[in-house]
Amino acid sequence: MQTILIANPKGGAGKSTLATNLATYFAWKGHKAALGDLDRQQSAAHWLSLRSHNFPPIGHWDCDEELPTKLPKGYERAVIDTPAGLRGKKLEAMLKLSDHILVPVQPSSFDMWASQDFFARLAEEKRIRKGKVNVGVVGMRVKANTRASKQLADFLAQFELPVLSCLRDTQYYLQTLPRGMGIFDLPAPRLVRDLEQWQPILEWLET
Ligand SMILES: Nc1ncnc2c1ncn2[C@@H]1O[C@H](COP(=O)(O)OP(=O)(O)O)[C@@H](O)[C@H]1O
Ligand SMILES: [Mg+2]
């Protein structure tokens, strides 16, 4: 079982987008995939409830929002969406269950300031220091060749963390939501650029 925690201190950073799309990818890959949602808003859980049976299934990990201590049984991949600002005991507890943590960061100063603190906090976590949990950063809604994208790259370069990829801002992430779909459910020819952008994230998770 491989468990991927999606976390970031900021709301609207792209956590649920990453979580739901990653779960969709695993489902298409033929892995038994579960999606857990620790956010009270339950956006990812609601998204999952809308998913058609015609698409590869994703299980709902109905985890204890307060403090899950066990992974769901019978799955090969678990993706955990979290509320903004996961910290303290809850972050520690979630790291105990996880192998990877993906941190989405948008090219906005608000997001970068908030993430700075979070990266410092992650660096102090025992399981991360021991290499039991791998941290990867994903630029979110990045418009290539803009001043903002350069600022994000410069900002992220300060940390000793792999920046796995930058996902562009595209309507595909929005259009798929109301039907419980992710971009991996769409016909591949429409998504060449997006699939290319996901590739390094997926490779990082597979190794
Ligand atoms: N790469 C992207 N392209 C377009 N829209 C995006 C992208 N990433 C996120 N969004 C949109 O931004 C909003 C916030 O993203 P969300 O995943 O809900 O953030 P969080 O879960 O961190 O609060 C959502 O409306 C989502 O559809
Ligand atoms: Mg969310």
CSV table of C-alpha atoms and ligand atoms in Angstrom, one decimal:
chain,number,residue,atom,x,y,z
A,1,MET,CA,0.0,0.0,0.0
A,2,GLN,CA,1.3,3.4,-1.0
A,3,THR,CA,-0.2,6.4,0.7
A,4,ILE,CA,0.0,10.0,-0.6
A,5,LEU,CA,-0.9,12.9,1.6
A,6,ILE,CA,-1.8,16.1,-0.2
A,7,ALA,CA,-1.2,19.2,2.1
A,8,ASN,CA,-0.6,22.9,2.0
A,9,PRO,CA,-1.3,25.7,4.5
A,10,LYS,CA,-3.4,27.7,2.0
A,11,GLY,CA,-7.0,27.2,0.9
A,12,GLY,CA,-7.4,27.2,-2.8
A,13,ALA,CA,-3.9,26.0,-3.5
A,14,GLY,CA,-5.0,23.0,-5.5
A,15,LYS,CA,-5.0,20.2,-2.9
A,16,SER,CA,-8.3,18.7,-3.8
A,17,THR,CA,-7.5,19.1,-7.5
A,18,LEU,CA,-4.3,17.2,-7.1
A,19,ALA,CA,-5.9,14.5,-4.8
A,20,THR,CA,-8.9,13.8,-7.1
A,21,ASN,CA,-6.8,13.7,-10.2
A,22,LEU,CA,-4.2,11.5,-8.7
A,23,ALA,CA,-6.8,9.1,-7.5
A,24,THR,CA,-8.2,9.0,-11.1
A,25,TYR,CA,-4.8,8.2,-12.4
A,26,PHE,CA,-4.4,5.3,-10.1
A,27,ALA,CA,-7.8,4.0,-11.0
A,28,TRP,CA,-6.9,4.0,-14.7
A,29,LYS,CA,-3.6,2.4,-13.9
A,30,GLY,CA,-5.6,-0.5,-12.5
A,31,HIS,CA,-4.6,0.0,-8.9
A,32,LYS,CA,-7.2,-0.4,-6.2
A,33,ALA,CA,-7.3,3.2,-5.2
A,34,ALA,CA,-9.0,4.9,-2.2
A,35,LEU,CA,-9.6,8.6,-1.6
A,36,GLY,CA,-9.8,10.0,1.9
A,37,ASP,CA,-10.9,13.5,2.8
A,38,LEU,CA,-9.9,15.1,6.0
A,39,ASP,CA,-11.4,18.5,5.1
A,40,ARG,CA,-14.7,19.3,6.8
A,41,GLN,CA,-15.9,20.7,3.5
A,42,GLN,CA,-15.7,17.2,2.1
A,43,SER,CA,-15.2,18.5,-1.4
A,44,ALA,CA,-13.2,15.5,-2.5
A,45,ALA,CA,-15.6,13.1,-0.9
A,46,HIS,CA,-18.5,14.8,-2.7
A,47,TRP,CA,-16.7,14.7,-6.0
A,48,LEU,CA,-16.2,11.0,-5.5
A,49,SER,CA,-20.0,10.5,-4.8
A,50,LEU,CA,-20.6,11.9,-8.3
A,51,ARG,CA,-18.3,9.5,-10.1
A,52,SER,CA,-20.0,7.3,-12.7
A,53,HIS,CA,-19.7,3.6,-12.5
A,54,ASN,CA,-18.7,3.7,-16.2
A,55,PHE,CA,-15.2,4.9,-15.1
A,56,PRO,CA,-12.6,3.0,-13.2
A,57,PRO,CA,-13.6,2.8,-9.6
A,58,ILE,CA,-12.1,4.8,-6.7
A,59,GLY,CA,-13.0,3.7,-3.2
A,60,HIS,CA,-14.1,6.1,-0.5
A,61,TRP,CA,-11.9,5.9,2.5
A,62,ASP,CA,-14.3,7.1,5.1
A,63,CYS,CA,-11.6,8.2,7.5
A,64,ASP,CA,-12.0,9.8,10.9
A,65,GLU,CA,-11.7,13.5,10.2
A,66,GLU,CA,-10.1,14.2,13.5
A,67,LEU,CA,-7.4,11.6,13.7
A,68,PRO,CA,-7.2,8.6,11.4
A,69,THR,CA,-4.9,6.0,12.7
A,70,LYS,CA,-5.4,3.2,10.3
A,71,LEU,CA,-5.2,2.9,6.5
A,72,PRO,CA,-8.2,1.4,4.7
A,73,LYS,CA,-7.9,-2.4,4.0
A,74,GLY,CA,-7.9,-3.9,0.6
A,75,TYR,CA,-6.4,-1.0,-1.3
A,76,GLU,CA,-3.1,-0.5,-3.1
A,77,ARG,CA,-3.1,3.2,-3.2
A,78,ALA,CA,-4.6,5.8,-0.8
A,79,VAL,CA,-4.7,9.5,-1.6
A,80,ILE,CA,-5.6,11.8,1.3
A,81,ASP,CA,-6.9,15.2,0.7
A,82,THR,CA,-6.6,17.6,3.7
A,83,PRO,CA,-7.9,20.9,4.9
A,84,ALA,CA,-5.7,24.0,4.7
A,85,GLY,CA,-3.2,24.3,7.4
A,86,LEU,CA,-2.8,20.7,8.5
A,87,ARG,CA,-0.3,21.0,11.4
A,88,GLY,CA,0.7,19.7,14.9
A,89,LYS,CA,-0.5,16.4,16.0
A,90,LYS,CA,-2.8,15.8,13.1
A,91,LEU,CA,0.0,16.4,10.6
A,92,GLU,CA,2.3,14.1,12.6
A,93,ALA,CA,-0.4,11.4,12.7
A,94,MET,CA,-1.0,11.7,9.0
A,95,LEU,CA,2.7,11.5,8.2
A,96,LYS,CA,2.8,8.2,10.2
A,97,LEU,CA,0.4,6.8,7.7
A,98,SER,CA,2.0,8.3,4.6
A,99,ASP,CA,4.9,7.5,2.2
A,100,HIS,CA,4.7,10.6,0.2
A,101,ILE,CA,3.5,14.2,0.7
A,102,LEU,CA,2.7,16.4,-2.2
A,103,VAL,CA,2.5,20.1,-1.6
A,104,PRO,CA,0.8,22.2,-4.3
A,105,VAL,CA,2.0,25.8,-4.5
A,106,GLN,CA,0.6,28.6,-6.7
A,107,PRO,CA,2.7,31.4,-8.1
A,108,SER,CA,1.3,34.0,-5.8
A,109,SER,CA,3.1,35.7,-3.0
A,110,PHE,CA,0.4,34.8,-0.5
A,111,ASP,CA,0.8,31.1,-1.3
A,112,MET,CA,4.6,31.3,-1.2
A,113,TRP,CA,4.7,33.1,2.1
A,114,ALA,CA,2.4,30.6,3.6
A,115,SER,CA,4.3,27.6,2.2
A,116,GLN,CA,7.6,28.9,3.5
A,117,ASP,CA,6.5,28.2,7.0
A,118,PHE,CA,5.1,24.9,6.1
A,119,PHE,CA,8.3,23.8,4.4
A,120,ALA,CA,10.2,24.7,7.6
A,121,ARG,CA,7.7,22.7,9.7
A,122,LEU,CA,8.0,19.7,7.4
A,123,ALA,CA,11.8,19.8,7.6
A,124,GLU,CA,11.5,19.3,11.4
A,125,GLU,CA,9.2,16.3,11.1
A,126,LYS,CA,11.0,13.1,12.2
A,127,ARG,CA,9.6,10.9,9.6
A,128,ILE,CA,10.6,13.3,6.9
A,129,ARG,CA,14.1,13.8,8.3
A,130,LYS,CA,14.5,10.0,8.4
A,131,GLY,CA,13.5,9.8,4.7
A,132,LYS,CA,10.4,7.7,5.5
A,133,VAL,CA,8.2,10.2,3.9
A,134,ASN,CA,9.2,11.9,0.7
A,135,VAL,CA,8.2,15.5,0.1
A,136,GLY,CA,7.5,16.7,-3.4
A,137,VAL,CA,6.3,20.1,-4.5
A,138,VAL,CA,4.0,20.8,-7.4
A,139,GLY,CA,3.5,24.3,-9.0
A,140,MET,CA,-0.2,24.8,-9.5
A,141,ARG,CA,-2.0,26.9,-12.1
A,142,VAL,CA,1.4,28.0,-13.5
A,143,LYS,CA,1.4,30.1,-16.7
A,144,ALA,CA,4.7,29.3,-18.4
A,145,ASN,CA,7.1,32.2,-19.1
A,146,THR,CA,5.4,34.7,-16.9
A,147,ARG,CA,7.1,36.8,-14.2
A,148,ALA,CA,5.0,35.0,-11.6
A,149,SER,CA,6.2,31.5,-12.8
A,150,LYS,CA,9.8,32.8,-12.6
A,151,GLN,CA,9.2,34.1,-9.0
A,152,LEU,CA,7.7,30.7,-8.0
A,153,ALA,CA,10.8,28.9,-9.5
A,154,ASP,CA,13.2,31.2,-7.6
A,155,PHE,CA,11.2,30.9,-4.4
A,156,LEU,CA,11.1,27.1,-4.6
A,157,ALA,CA,14.8,26.9,-5.4
A,158,GLN,CA,15.6,28.0,-1.9
A,159,PHE,CA,14.4,24.8,-0.4
A,160,GLU,CA,16.1,21.4,-0.6
A,161,LEU,CA,12.9,19.9,-2.0
A,162,PRO,CA,12.2,18.4,-5.4
A,163,VAL,CA,9.9,20.5,-7.5
A,164,LEU,CA,8.3,17.7,-9.5
A,165,SER,CA,6.3,19.7,-12.0
A,166,CYS,CA,4.2,22.7,-12.7
A,167,LEU,CA,0.6,22.1,-13.8
A,168,ARG,CA,-0.8,24.7,-16.1
A,169,ASP,CA,-4.0,26.6,-15.5
A,170,THR,CA,-6.6,24.8,-17.6
A,171,GLN,CA,-10.4,24.5,-17.7
A,172,TYR,CA,-10.1,20.7,-17.9
A,173,TYR,CA,-9.6,20.6,-14.1
A,174,LEU,CA,-12.8,22.5,-13.7
A,175,GLN,CA,-14.9,20.9,-16.4
A,176,THR,CA,-14.3,17.4,-15.1
A,177,LEU,CA,-15.3,18.2,-11.5
A,178,PRO,CA,-19.2,18.1,-11.7
A,179,ARG,CA,-19.1,14.5,-13.0
A,180,GLY,CA,-16.6,13.1,-10.5
A,181,MET,CA,-14.0,12.9,-13.1
A,182,GLY,CA,-10.4,13.8,-13.4
A,183,ILE,CA,-8.4,14.8,-16.4
A,184,PHE,CA,-7.3,11.1,-16.8
A,185,ASP,CA,-10.9,10.2,-17.6
A,186,LEU,CA,-10.8,12.5,-20.7
A,187,PRO,CA,-9.6,11.3,-24.1
A,188,ALA,CA,-5.8,11.5,-24.1
A,189,PRO,CA,-5.4,13.5,-27.4
A,190,ARG,CA,-6.9,16.6,-25.7
A,191,LEU,CA,-4.5,16.4,-22.9
A,192,VAL,CA,-1.0,15.9,-24.3
A,193,ARG,CA,0.4,18.9,-22.5
A,194,ASP,CA,-1.3,18.1,-19.2
A,195,LEU,CA,-0.2,14.4,-19.3
A,196,GLU,CA,3.3,15.5,-19.9
A,197,GLN,CA,3.2,17.8,-16.9
A,198,TRP,CA,1.8,15.0,-14.7
A,199,GLN,CA,4.5,12.5,-15.9
A,200,PRO,CA,7.3,13.6,-13.5
A,201,ILE,CA,4.9,13.5,-10.5
A,202,LEU,CA,3.7,10.0,-11.5
A,203,GLU,CA,7.3,8.8,-12.0
A,204,TRP,CA,8.4,10.2,-8.7
A,205,LEU,CA,5.6,8.3,-7.0
A,206,GLU,CA,6.3,5.0,-8.8
A,207,THR,CA,10.0,5.0,-7.8
B,1,LIG,N1,-4.2,23.7,-12.6
B,1,LIG,C1,-5.4,24.2,-12.4
B,1,LIG,N2,-6.1,24.8,-13.5
B,1,LIG,C2,-7.3,25.4,-13.4
B,1,LIG,N3,-8.0,25.4,-12.2
B,1,LIG,C3,-7.4,24.9,-11.1
B,1,LIG,C4,-6.1,24.3,-11.2
B,1,LIG,N4,-5.8,23.9,-9.9
B,1,LIG,C5,-6.8,24.2,-9.1
B,1,LIG,N5,-7.8,24.8,-9.8
B,1,LIG,C6,-9.1,25.4,-9.3
B,1,LIG,O1,-8.7,26.2,-8.2
B,1,LIG,C7,-9.7,26.1,-7.2
B,1,LIG,C8,-9.1,25.7,-5.9
B,1,LIG,O2,-8.5,24.5,-6.0
B,1,LIG,P1,-8.7,23.3,-4.9
B,1,LIG,O3,-8.1,22.1,-5.5
B,1,LIG,O4,-10.1,23.3,-4.5
B,1,LIG,O5,-7.8,23.9,-3.7
B,1,LIG,P2,-7.7,23.4,-2.2
B,1,LIG,O6,-8.2,22.1,-2.1
B,1,LIG,O7,-6.2,23.5,-1.9
B,1,LIG,O8,-8.5,24.4,-1.4
B,1,LIG,C9,-10.7,25.1,-7.7
B,1,LIG,O9,-11.8,25.8,-8.3
B,1,LIG,C10,-10.0,24.3,-8.7
B,1,LIG,O10,-10.8,23.7,-9.7
B,2,MG,MG,-9.7,21.3,-0.9
